[in-house]
Coordinates of C-alpha atoms and ligand atoms in Angstrom, one line a residue:
X220 CA 125.0 139.1 121.1
X221 CA 123.8 137.6 124.2
X222 CA 120.3 137.7 122.7
X223 CA 121.6 135.9 119.5
X224 CA 123.0 133.2 121.8
X225 CA 119.8 132.9 123.6
X226 CA 117.9 132.3 120.3
X227 CA 120.4 129.8 119.1
X228 CA 120.4 127.8 122.4
X229 CA 116.5 128.0 122.4
X230 CA 116.2 127.2 118.9
X231 CA 118.4 124.0 119.3
X232 CA 116.4 123.0 122.4
X233 CA 113.1 123.5 120.4
X234 CA 114.1 121.4 117.4
X235 CA 115.5 118.8 119.7
X236 CA 112.2 118.7 121.6
X237 CA 110.0 118.9 118.6
X238 CA 111.9 116.0 116.8
X239 CA 111.7 113.9 120.0
X240 CA 108.0 114.2 120.1
X241 CA 107.9 113.5 116.4
X242 CA 109.8 110.3 116.9
X243 CA 107.7 109.3 119.8
X244 CA 104.8 110.0 117.5
X245 CA 106.2 107.8 114.7
X246 CA 106.9 105.0 117.2
X247 CA 103.3 104.8 118.2
X248 CA 102.1 104.9 114.5
X249 CA 104.5 102.0 113.7
X250 CA 102.6 99.8 115.9
X251 CA 100.5 97.6 114.0
X252 CA 96.9 98.4 113.0
X253 CA 94.1 96.0 113.9
X254 CA 91.1 95.3 111.6
X255 CA 88.9 92.9 113.3
X256 CA 86.1 91.7 110.7
X257 CA 83.3 89.6 112.0
X258 CA 80.2 88.3 110.6
X259 CA 77.1 87.2 112.3
X260 CA 76.3 83.3 112.2
X261 CA 78.8 82.8 109.3
X262 CA 79.5 78.9 109.1
X263 CA 82.9 78.0 108.1
X264 CA 81.2 75.6 105.4
X265 CA 80.3 78.8 103.5
X266 CA 83.7 80.1 103.1
X267 CA 85.8 78.6 100.1
X268 CA 89.0 78.7 101.9
X269 CA 87.5 76.0 104.0
X270 CA 85.0 74.4 101.7
X271 CA 84.3 75.4 98.1
X272 CA 81.1 73.3 97.6
X273 CA 78.6 75.9 98.6
X274 CA 80.0 79.3 97.8
X275 CA 83.0 81.0 96.4
X276 CA 84.4 83.7 98.5
X277 CA 87.5 85.2 96.8
X278 CA 88.0 88.3 99.0
X279 CA 87.8 86.6 102.4
X280 CA 90.0 83.8 101.1
X281 CA 92.6 86.6 100.3
X282 CA 93.2 86.7 104.0
X283 CA 94.1 83.0 104.3
X284 CA 96.3 83.1 101.1
X285 CA 98.1 86.1 102.5
X286 CA 97.9 84.7 106.0
X287 CA 96.8 81.9 108.1
X288 CA 93.6 79.7 108.2
X289 CA 92.7 78.1 111.6
X290 CA 91.1 74.8 111.1
X291 CA 90.2 74.2 114.9
X292 CA 89.0 77.6 116.0
X293 CA 86.1 77.5 118.2
X294 CA 83.9 79.6 120.5
X295 CA 83.3 79.2 124.3
X296 CA 79.5 79.8 124.1
X297 CA 77.7 79.6 120.6
X298 CA 75.6 82.4 120.6
X299 CA 75.8 86.1 119.5
X300 CA 76.1 88.6 122.6
X301 CA 78.1 86.2 124.8
X302 CA 80.4 85.5 122.0
X303 CA 81.1 89.2 121.7
X304 CA 81.4 89.8 125.3
X305 CA 84.0 86.8 125.5
X306 CA 85.9 88.5 122.6
X307 CA 86.0 91.9 124.2
X308 CA 86.8 90.9 127.7
X309 CA 89.0 87.7 127.2
X310 CA 86.9 86.0 129.8
X311 CA 84.6 83.2 129.7
X312 CA 80.8 83.9 130.0
X313 CA 80.4 82.6 133.7
X314 CA 83.3 85.3 134.4
X315 CA 82.2 88.3 132.3
X316 CA 78.4 87.6 133.2
X317 CA 77.1 87.8 129.7
X318 CA 75.7 84.3 129.8
X319 CA 72.9 84.7 127.2
X320 CA 71.4 87.3 124.6
X321 CA 69.0 88.5 127.4
X322 CA 71.2 89.7 130.3
X323 CA 72.7 93.0 129.8
X324 CA 76.5 93.4 129.2
X325 CA 78.0 94.4 132.5
X326 CA 79.8 97.6 131.4
X327 CA 82.2 97.4 134.3
X328 CA 84.2 94.7 132.6
X329 CA 87.4 95.7 131.3
X330 CA 87.7 95.3 127.5
X331 CA 90.7 95.3 125.1
X332 CA 89.5 98.3 123.1
X333 CA 89.5 100.6 126.4
X334 CA 93.1 99.1 126.8
X335 CA 94.2 99.9 123.4
X336 CA 92.5 103.3 123.4
X337 CA 94.7 104.1 126.7
X338 CA 97.6 103.0 124.8
X339 CA 97.3 105.4 122.2
X340 CA 95.1 103.6 119.5
X341 CA 92.5 105.3 117.6
X342 CA 89.6 103.0 118.1
X343 CA 86.2 102.6 116.0
X344 CA 83.2 100.1 115.6
X345 CA 80.8 99.8 113.0
X346 CA 77.8 97.4 112.6
X347 CA 76.3 94.8 115.1
X348 CA 77.2 94.5 118.6
X349 CA 74.0 93.1 120.2
X350 CA 74.6 94.4 123.7
X351 CA 71.8 96.5 124.5
X352 CA 74.1 99.2 125.8
X353 CA 76.8 101.2 124.0
X354 CA 80.5 99.9 123.6
X355 CA 83.2 101.6 125.8
X356 CA 86.5 102.3 124.7
X357 CA 85.7 103.6 121.2
X358 CA 86.6 106.9 119.6
X359 CA 83.6 106.6 117.4
X360 CA 80.9 103.8 117.0
X361 CA 77.8 103.5 114.9
X362 CA 75.9 100.3 115.7
X363 CA 72.7 98.6 114.8
X364 CA 70.1 98.3 117.5
X365 CA 70.0 94.6 118.8
X366 CA 70.0 92.6 115.5
X367 CA 69.5 95.5 113.1
X368 CA 67.7 95.5 109.7
X369 CA 69.0 94.1 106.5
X370 CA 67.2 97.1 104.6
X371 CA 67.2 100.8 105.3
X372 CA 68.8 100.1 108.9
X373 CA 69.1 102.5 111.8
X374 CA 72.5 103.0 113.5
X375 CA 73.0 104.2 117.0
X376 CA 75.8 106.6 117.3
X377 CA 77.4 108.5 120.4
X378 CA 75.3 111.7 119.2
X379 CA 72.1 110.3 118.3
X380 CA 70.4 107.7 115.7
X381 CA 70.7 107.9 112.0
X382 CA 68.7 105.6 109.4
X383 CA 70.4 105.1 106.0
X384 CA 68.6 103.9 102.9
X385 CA 70.1 100.8 101.5
X386 CA 71.5 97.5 102.4
X387 CA 73.1 96.9 105.5
X388 CA 76.2 95.0 104.5
X389 CA 77.1 97.7 101.9
X390 CA 76.0 100.5 104.5
X391 CA 78.3 99.2 107.4
X392 CA 81.0 99.1 104.9
X393 CA 80.4 102.6 103.8
X394 CA 80.4 103.9 107.1
X395 CA 83.7 102.0 107.9
X396 CA 85.4 103.3 104.8
X397 CA 84.3 106.9 105.5
X398 CA 85.9 106.8 108.8
X399 CA 89.0 105.2 107.6
X400 CA 89.2 107.9 104.9
X401 CA 88.0 111.1 106.8
X402 CA 88.4 110.6 110.4
X403 CA 91.6 108.4 110.9
X404 CA 94.2 110.0 112.9
X405 CA 97.3 109.1 110.7
X406 CA 99.5 109.8 113.6
X407 CA 98.0 106.9 115.4
X408 CA 97.7 103.3 115.1
X409 CA 94.1 102.1 114.8
X410 CA 91.8 99.4 115.9
X411 CA 88.7 98.9 113.9
X412 CA 85.9 96.4 114.6
X413 CA 83.8 96.1 111.2
X414 CA 81.0 93.8 112.2
X415 CA 78.2 92.5 109.7
X416 CA 74.8 91.6 110.6
X417 CA 74.6 89.2 107.6
X418 CA 74.1 86.3 107.2
X419 CA 72.0 86.3 110.3
X420 CA 68.4 85.1 110.0
X421 CA 66.1 86.0 108.4
X422 CA 68.7 85.9 105.5
X423 CA 67.8 88.7 103.0
X424 CA 70.4 89.2 100.2
X425 CA 71.1 92.4 98.3
X426 CA 69.1 93.1 95.3
X427 CA 72.2 92.3 93.0
X428 CA 72.2 88.9 94.2
X429 CA 68.7 87.9 94.0
X430 CA 68.7 86.4 90.6
X431 CA 71.9 84.6 90.8
X432 CA 71.3 82.8 94.1
X433 CA 67.8 82.0 93.8
X434 CA 68.6 79.9 90.7
X435 CA 71.2 77.7 92.4
X436 CA 70.8 74.2 93.9
X437 CA 73.1 73.1 96.6
X438 CA 74.4 69.4 97.5
X439 CA 72.4 67.9 100.4
X440 CA 74.3 67.5 103.6
X441 CA 75.0 63.9 104.4
X442 CA 73.2 64.4 107.8
X443 CA 70.1 66.3 106.6
X444 CA 67.8 63.4 107.8
X445 CA 69.5 62.9 111.0
X446 CA 66.9 60.9 113.5
X447 CA 69.0 61.9 116.4
X448 CA 69.4 58.3 117.6
X449 CA 71.8 58.0 120.6
X450 CA 71.1 61.8 121.2
X451 CA 67.3 61.3 121.7
X452 CA 66.8 63.7 124.9
X453 CA 69.7 66.3 123.8
X454 CA 69.8 66.9 120.0
X455 CA 66.3 65.4 119.7
X456 CA 64.0 68.2 121.4
X457 CA 66.0 71.1 119.9
X458 CA 63.7 73.3 117.9
X459 CA 66.0 73.9 114.9
X460 CA 64.9 71.4 112.3
X461 CA 64.5 72.9 108.7
X462 CA 61.5 70.5 108.0
X463 CA 59.6 71.2 111.5
X464 CA 60.8 74.6 112.7
X465 CA 62.0 76.7 109.7
X466 CA 59.1 78.9 108.7
X467 CA 57.7 79.4 105.1
X468 CA 56.8 83.0 105.5
X469 CA 59.6 84.5 107.9
X470 CA 62.4 82.4 106.8
X471 CA 61.8 81.3 103.2
X472 CA 59.8 84.3 102.2
X473 CA 56.4 82.7 100.9
X474 CA 53.7 85.4 101.0
X475 CA 50.6 85.7 103.3
X476 CA 48.4 85.2 100.2
X477 CA 50.2 81.8 99.1
X478 CA 50.1 80.5 102.7
X479 CA 46.4 81.3 103.1
X480 CA 45.5 79.5 99.7
X481 CA 47.5 76.6 100.8
X482 CA 45.8 76.7 104.2
X483 CA 49.0 76.9 106.0
X484 CA 49.0 78.8 109.3
X485 CA 52.3 80.0 110.8
X486 CA 53.1 82.3 114.0
X487 CA 56.2 84.1 112.8
X488 CA 55.6 87.5 110.8
X489 CA 57.3 88.8 107.7
X490 CA 60.3 90.1 109.5
X491 CA 62.8 92.3 107.5
X492 CA 60.3 92.5 104.5
X493 CA 58.1 95.0 106.1
X494 CA 61.4 97.4 106.1
X495 CA 61.4 97.7 102.3
X496 CA 60.5 101.0 100.5
X497 CA 58.2 100.5 97.5
X498 CA 60.9 100.3 94.9
X499 CA 62.8 97.8 97.0
X500 CA 59.6 95.9 97.5
X501 CA 59.1 95.9 93.5
X502 CA 62.6 94.6 92.9
X503 CA 62.1 91.8 95.6
X504 CA 58.6 90.8 94.1
X505 CA 60.2 90.4 90.6
X506 CA 62.3 87.7 91.7
X507 CA 60.5 86.2 94.8
X508 CA 56.9 86.5 93.3
X509 CA 57.8 83.5 90.6
X510 CA 59.4 81.5 93.5
X511 CA 56.0 82.0 95.3
X512 CA 53.9 80.8 92.3
X513 CA 56.0 77.7 91.9
X514 CA 55.9 76.7 95.4
X515 CA 52.0 77.2 95.3
X516 CA 51.9 74.7 92.5
X517 CA 54.3 72.3 93.9
X518 CA 53.3 72.1 97.5
X519 CA 50.4 69.7 97.0
X520 CA 52.8 67.0 95.7
X521 CA 55.4 67.4 98.5
X522 CA 55.9 64.8 101.0
X523 CA 58.2 65.4 104.4
X524 CA 61.2 64.6 102.5
X525 CA 60.7 66.7 99.3
X526 CA 59.7 69.6 101.6
X527 CA 62.6 69.3 103.7
X528 CA 64.7 69.5 100.4
X529 CA 62.8 72.3 99.0
X530 CA 63.2 74.2 102.3
X531 CA 66.9 73.4 102.4
X532 CA 67.5 74.8 99.0
X533 CA 65.5 78.1 99.7
X534 CA 67.5 78.6 102.9
X535 CA 70.8 78.1 101.2
X536 CA 70.0 80.3 98.3
X537 CA 69.2 83.4 100.7
X538 CA 71.6 82.5 103.4
X539 CA 74.5 82.2 100.7
X540 CA 73.1 85.1 99.0
X541 CA 73.6 87.3 101.7
X542 CA 77.2 86.1 102.0
X543 CA 78.1 87.1 98.6
X544 CA 77.6 90.9 99.6
X545 CA 79.8 90.3 102.8
X546 CA 82.5 88.9 100.6
X547 CA 82.5 91.8 98.1
X548 CA 82.5 94.3 101.0
X549 CA 85.4 92.6 102.6
X550 CA 87.0 93.1 99.2
X551 CA 86.4 96.7 99.3
X552 CA 88.0 97.2 102.7
X553 CA 91.1 94.9 101.8
X554 CA 91.4 97.1 98.6
X555 CA 91.2 100.2 100.6
X556 CA 93.9 99.1 103.0
X557 CA 96.3 98.3 100.0
X558 CA 95.6 101.4 98.0
X559 CA 96.4 103.5 101.1
X560 CA 99.6 101.7 101.8
X561 CA 98.2 100.4 104.9
X562 CA 98.5 96.6 104.1
X563 CA 102.0 96.0 105.4
X564 CA 101.5 97.3 109.1
X565 CA 97.8 95.9 109.5
X566 CA 96.9 92.7 111.1
X567 CA 93.5 91.9 109.5
X568 CA 91.2 89.2 111.1
X569 CA 88.1 87.5 109.6
X570 CA 85.7 85.5 112.0
X571 CA 82.2 84.9 112.8
X572 CA 80.4 85.2 116.4
X573 CA 79.9 81.5 115.9
X574 CA 79.5 78.8 113.6
X575 CA 76.2 77.8 112.2
X576 CA 74.2 74.7 110.9
X577 CA 73.8 74.6 107.1
X578 CA 71.3 71.6 107.1
X579 CA 73.6 69.3 109.1
X580 CA 71.7 67.1 111.6
X581 CA 68.7 68.8 109.6
X582 CA 69.3 72.0 111.3
X583 CA 69.7 75.7 111.1
X584 CA 70.9 77.9 114.0
X585 CA 73.7 77.1 116.4
X586 CA 74.1 77.0 120.3
X587 CA 75.3 73.3 120.5
X588 CA 78.8 72.2 121.3
X589 CA 78.4 70.1 118.2
X590 CA 81.0 70.7 115.4
X591 CA 79.1 73.1 112.9
X592 CA 78.1 75.7 115.6
X593 CA 81.1 75.2 118.1
X594 CA 83.6 75.6 115.4
X595 CA 84.0 79.2 113.8
X596 CA 85.9 80.4 110.9
X597 CA 89.1 82.3 111.7
X598 CA 91.5 83.7 109.2
X599 CA 94.3 86.2 109.9
X600 CA 96.7 88.1 107.7
X601 CA 99.7 89.9 109.1
X602 CA 102.4 90.6 106.6
X603 CA 106.0 90.0 107.5
X604 CA 105.0 88.0 110.4
X605 CA 102.6 85.2 109.1
X606 CA 104.2 83.1 106.5
X607 CA 101.4 83.5 103.7
X608 CA 99.1 80.4 102.9
X609 CA 99.7 78.7 106.2
X610 CA 97.2 76.4 107.8
X611 CA 97.1 76.1 111.6
X612 CA 95.3 73.2 113.3
X613 CA 95.9 74.1 117.0
X614 CA 92.9 74.6 119.2
X615 CA 92.3 78.4 119.5
X616 CA 89.1 80.1 120.8
X617 CA 87.3 83.6 120.6
X618 CA 88.6 83.7 124.2
X619 CA 92.1 84.5 122.8
X620 CA 91.4 87.6 120.7
X621 CA 91.8 90.0 123.8
X622 CA 95.3 89.0 124.7
X623 CA 96.4 88.7 121.1
X624 CA 95.5 92.2 120.3
X625 CA 97.1 93.6 123.4
X626 CA 100.2 91.6 122.6
X627 CA 100.3 92.8 119.1
X628 CA 100.1 96.5 120.3
X629 CA 102.7 95.8 123.0
X630 CA 100.3 96.2 125.9
X631 CA 100.5 93.8 128.9
X632 CA 97.2 91.9 129.4
X633 CA 95.5 92.1 132.7
X634 CA 96.3 88.9 134.6
X635 CA 92.7 87.8 135.0
X636 CA 91.9 87.5 131.3
X637 CA 91.5 83.8 130.4
X638 CA 92.7 83.3 126.9
X639 CA 96.1 83.0 125.3
X640 CA 97.8 85.2 122.8
X641 CA 97.7 83.7 119.4
X642 CA 101.0 85.7 118.4
X643 CA 103.4 82.6 118.9
X644 CA 101.2 80.8 116.5
X645 CA 101.1 83.8 114.2
X646 CA 105.0 83.8 114.1
X647 CA 105.1 80.2 113.4
X648 CA 106.4 79.3 117.0
X649 CA 104.3 76.2 117.6
X650 CA 106.6 75.0 120.3
X651 CA 105.4 78.1 122.6
X652 CA 101.9 76.7 122.3
X653 CA 100.8 74.0 124.8
X654 CA 97.0 73.9 124.8
X655 CA 95.3 70.3 124.4
X656 CA 91.8 71.0 125.4
X657 CA 89.2 73.9 125.3
X658 CA 86.2 74.5 127.6
X659 CA 82.5 75.3 126.5
X660 CA 79.4 76.3 128.4
X661 CA 76.0 77.4 126.9
X662 CA 73.3 78.7 129.1
X663 CA 70.4 80.2 127.2
X664 CA 67.6 77.6 128.1
X665 CA 64.5 77.4 128.3
X666 CA 64.4 79.7 125.2
X667 CA 63.9 79.8 121.5
X668 CA 65.3 76.8 119.7
X669 CA 65.1 74.8 123.0
X670 CA 68.8 73.9 123.1
X671 CA 69.5 72.6 126.7
X672 CA 72.1 74.0 129.0
X673 CA 75.4 72.2 128.6
X674 CA 79.2 72.3 129.1
X675 CA 82.0 70.4 127.9
X676 CA 85.7 69.8 126.9
X677 CA 87.1 69.3 123.6
X678 CA 90.5 67.8 122.6
X679 CA 91.5 67.1 119.1
X680 CA 90.3 63.6 119.4
X681 CA 87.3 63.5 121.9
X682 CA 84.4 65.7 122.8
X683 CA 82.7 65.1 126.3
X684 CA 79.5 67.0 126.9
X685 CA 77.3 67.3 130.0
X686 CA 73.7 68.4 129.5
X687 CA 72.0 69.6 132.7
X688 CA 69.2 71.5 134.3
X689 CA 66.2 69.4 133.0
X690 CA 68.2 66.5 132.0
X691 CA 71.4 64.9 133.4
X692 CA 72.9 63.5 130.1
X693 CA 76.6 62.9 129.4
X694 CA 77.7 62.5 125.5
X695 CA 81.2 61.5 124.1
X696 CA 82.1 61.8 120.6
X697 CA 85.1 60.2 119.0
X698 CA 85.9 63.0 116.6
X699 CA 88.3 61.1 114.5
X700 CA 86.1 58.1 113.8
X701 CA 82.8 60.1 113.8
X702 CA 83.6 63.5 112.6
X703 CA 79.8 64.0 112.1
X704 CA 79.1 63.3 115.7
X705 CA 76.2 61.1 115.0
X706 CA 77.1 58.4 117.7
X707 CA 77.2 59.1 121.3
X708 CA 79.6 56.6 122.8
X709 CA 79.4 57.6 126.2
X710 CA 78.0 54.4 127.6
X711 CA 80.3 52.2 125.2
X712 CA 82.5 50.0 127.5
X713 CA 85.3 50.4 124.9
X714 CA 85.5 54.3 125.7
X715 CA 85.3 53.8 129.7
X716 CA 88.8 54.7 130.1
X717 CA 88.5 58.0 127.7
X718 CA 85.4 59.0 129.7
X719 CA 87.2 58.8 132.9
X720 CA 90.2 60.7 131.7
X721 CA 88.4 63.3 130.2
X722 CA 86.0 63.8 133.2
X723 CA 89.2 64.5 135.1
X724 CA 90.5 66.9 132.6
X725 CA 87.3 68.6 132.3
X726 CA 87.2 69.2 136.2
X727 CA 90.8 70.5 135.9
X728 CA 89.5 73.1 133.3
X729 CA 86.5 73.9 135.2
X730 CA 88.9 74.8 138.2
X731 CA 91.3 76.6 135.9
X732 CA 88.7 78.9 134.4
X733 CA 86.8 79.1 137.7
X734 CA 83.6 77.5 136.6
X735 CA 81.4 75.4 139.0
X736 CA 78.1 73.9 139.6
X737 CA 77.4 76.6 142.1
X738 CA 77.8 79.2 139.3
X739 CA 75.6 77.3 137.0
X740 CA 72.9 77.2 139.8
X741 CA 73.3 80.8 140.2
X742 CA 72.6 81.6 136.5
X743 CA 69.6 79.2 136.9
X744 CA 68.4 81.3 139.6
X745 CA 68.7 84.2 137.6
X746 CA 66.2 82.8 135.0
X747 CA 63.9 82.1 138.1
X748 CA 64.3 85.6 139.5
X749 CA 63.5 87.2 135.9
X750 CA 60.3 85.0 135.7
X751 CA 62.0 83.2 132.7
X752 CA 61.5 79.7 134.3
X753 CA 59.4 78.6 137.2
X754 CA 60.7 78.4 140.7
Ligands
LIG47 C1 66.8 85.7 116.9 C2 66.5 84.5 115.9 C3 67.0 83.0 116.2 C4 68.5 83.1 116.9 C5 68.8 84.4 117.9 C6 70.1 84.4 118.2 N1 65.1 84.4 115.6 O1 66.0 85.4 118.0 O2 66.8 82.3 115.2 O3 69.0 81.9 117.4 O4 68.1 85.5 117.1 O5 70.9 84.8 117.3 S1 64.3 85.4 114.9 O6 63.0 85.0 114.7 O7 64.2 86.7 115.6 O8 65.1 85.6 113.5 S2 72.2 85.5 117.6 O9 73.1 85.5 116.5 O10 71.8 86.9 117.9 O11 72.6 84.9 118.7
LIG48 CA1 75.3 85.2 115.8

């Protein structure tokens, strides 16, 4: 009898214990999943939710349709690895130390994935990171070395390298879906970073898009022939002009044979084209061969202006062609979430590591605090929280992601993170959002593209920028009257009051974020120490 009683009591305790444990697990698994999708150099001008003149991106647009489109999202430092460091740490470049693509990421920084992992999230990263070291805080990662390759890319994993035949955007998605399908722990919430290499230079589309995109012509941007008046010593010397600096071979896929025949010499090589296998090369040549032939015939009749337009069209064809594959693959991931019943409890972000020039100011590339590279696309969906189809014009930054994701996961963010959780905006509680200015600081100079070091402040109405190091130039833009930022009005007496107010505000921001001339000088000294500039 005693024994029966013992078993009954033991059994009841056991049931109670396991059901509590089960409940705890369910609690954890009810926490929202986070899918962070980021492409590399994806301009907002090339997402139809923002602007449908260049390309239709129905899958990326789905995120805005079902969620929120941010029209005033920006980065704090418009270049790849620094942007990723800001996203992971929630700290400005001068604090996390990753000021440029050259210096290594300091892995003693605390990152949000580490905190989510500790809080019971399963974490994974696939695609481009560009840190030079492996990410911390991930249960699984498969990342491209450095910039990675468009064709037959190699991936670094925790257990060694693997090279996969095919096209990088498709493969990055295959790896992501394989993880979701086969290694996701259904008892845990997950945080997935799904990071495309495309549409980064040198813009190589997938074979299925060659034909369609190389036949298209695109509207010319209004500022394609910008003469950089009022910005002679800042925008003027930048080496990212499509006519002068975009190369025929590396960027626009004109062959050595054609260049030789036309007596054109170029320093950049053939880039990703040497990664093709013979079948891929043949498929490429079928479409790009005739483009080469046509160029050979037309080149003799071209002047600077017609060559500029030809280069712009060729650039857009390949750049936008790579985005077609990104959009299709984003669709695959959204479909997977839907088919698996994960949509309801998953927050999905689509963004880019920065914006990009698609011919505005005559440029490609990024780096400047001017609009097209400062602004970054941001679309977020989170069913039952965000009202579908909302547009949000508050000034948000990549600095805000870490604290946002921590709040979504119910984790208290470390005090020294410098962003602001976007959760109030996602919930439509705008009254809880009080930011009226954002801070920016770019460092990588002297370097490729010759964009000078600068920092600045942006409000919705104005942008004040200080270029320093080998110049000492201030610029002011009236964003409402001059959205294309063609007219630097810093010296216009009508704006004297604005300048003085903004300088004060800029100083306050620099204090708040703990940036200073002393730090700028230390980062210059770092370049001297490394021999990147002369002492
Ligand atoms: C490469 C590109 C540059 C680009 C940087 C940074 N040159 O160096 O055009 O600005 O990457 O891009 S290339 O000849 O190698 O293509 S970033 O997105 O990684 O910051
Ligand atoms: Ca980039």
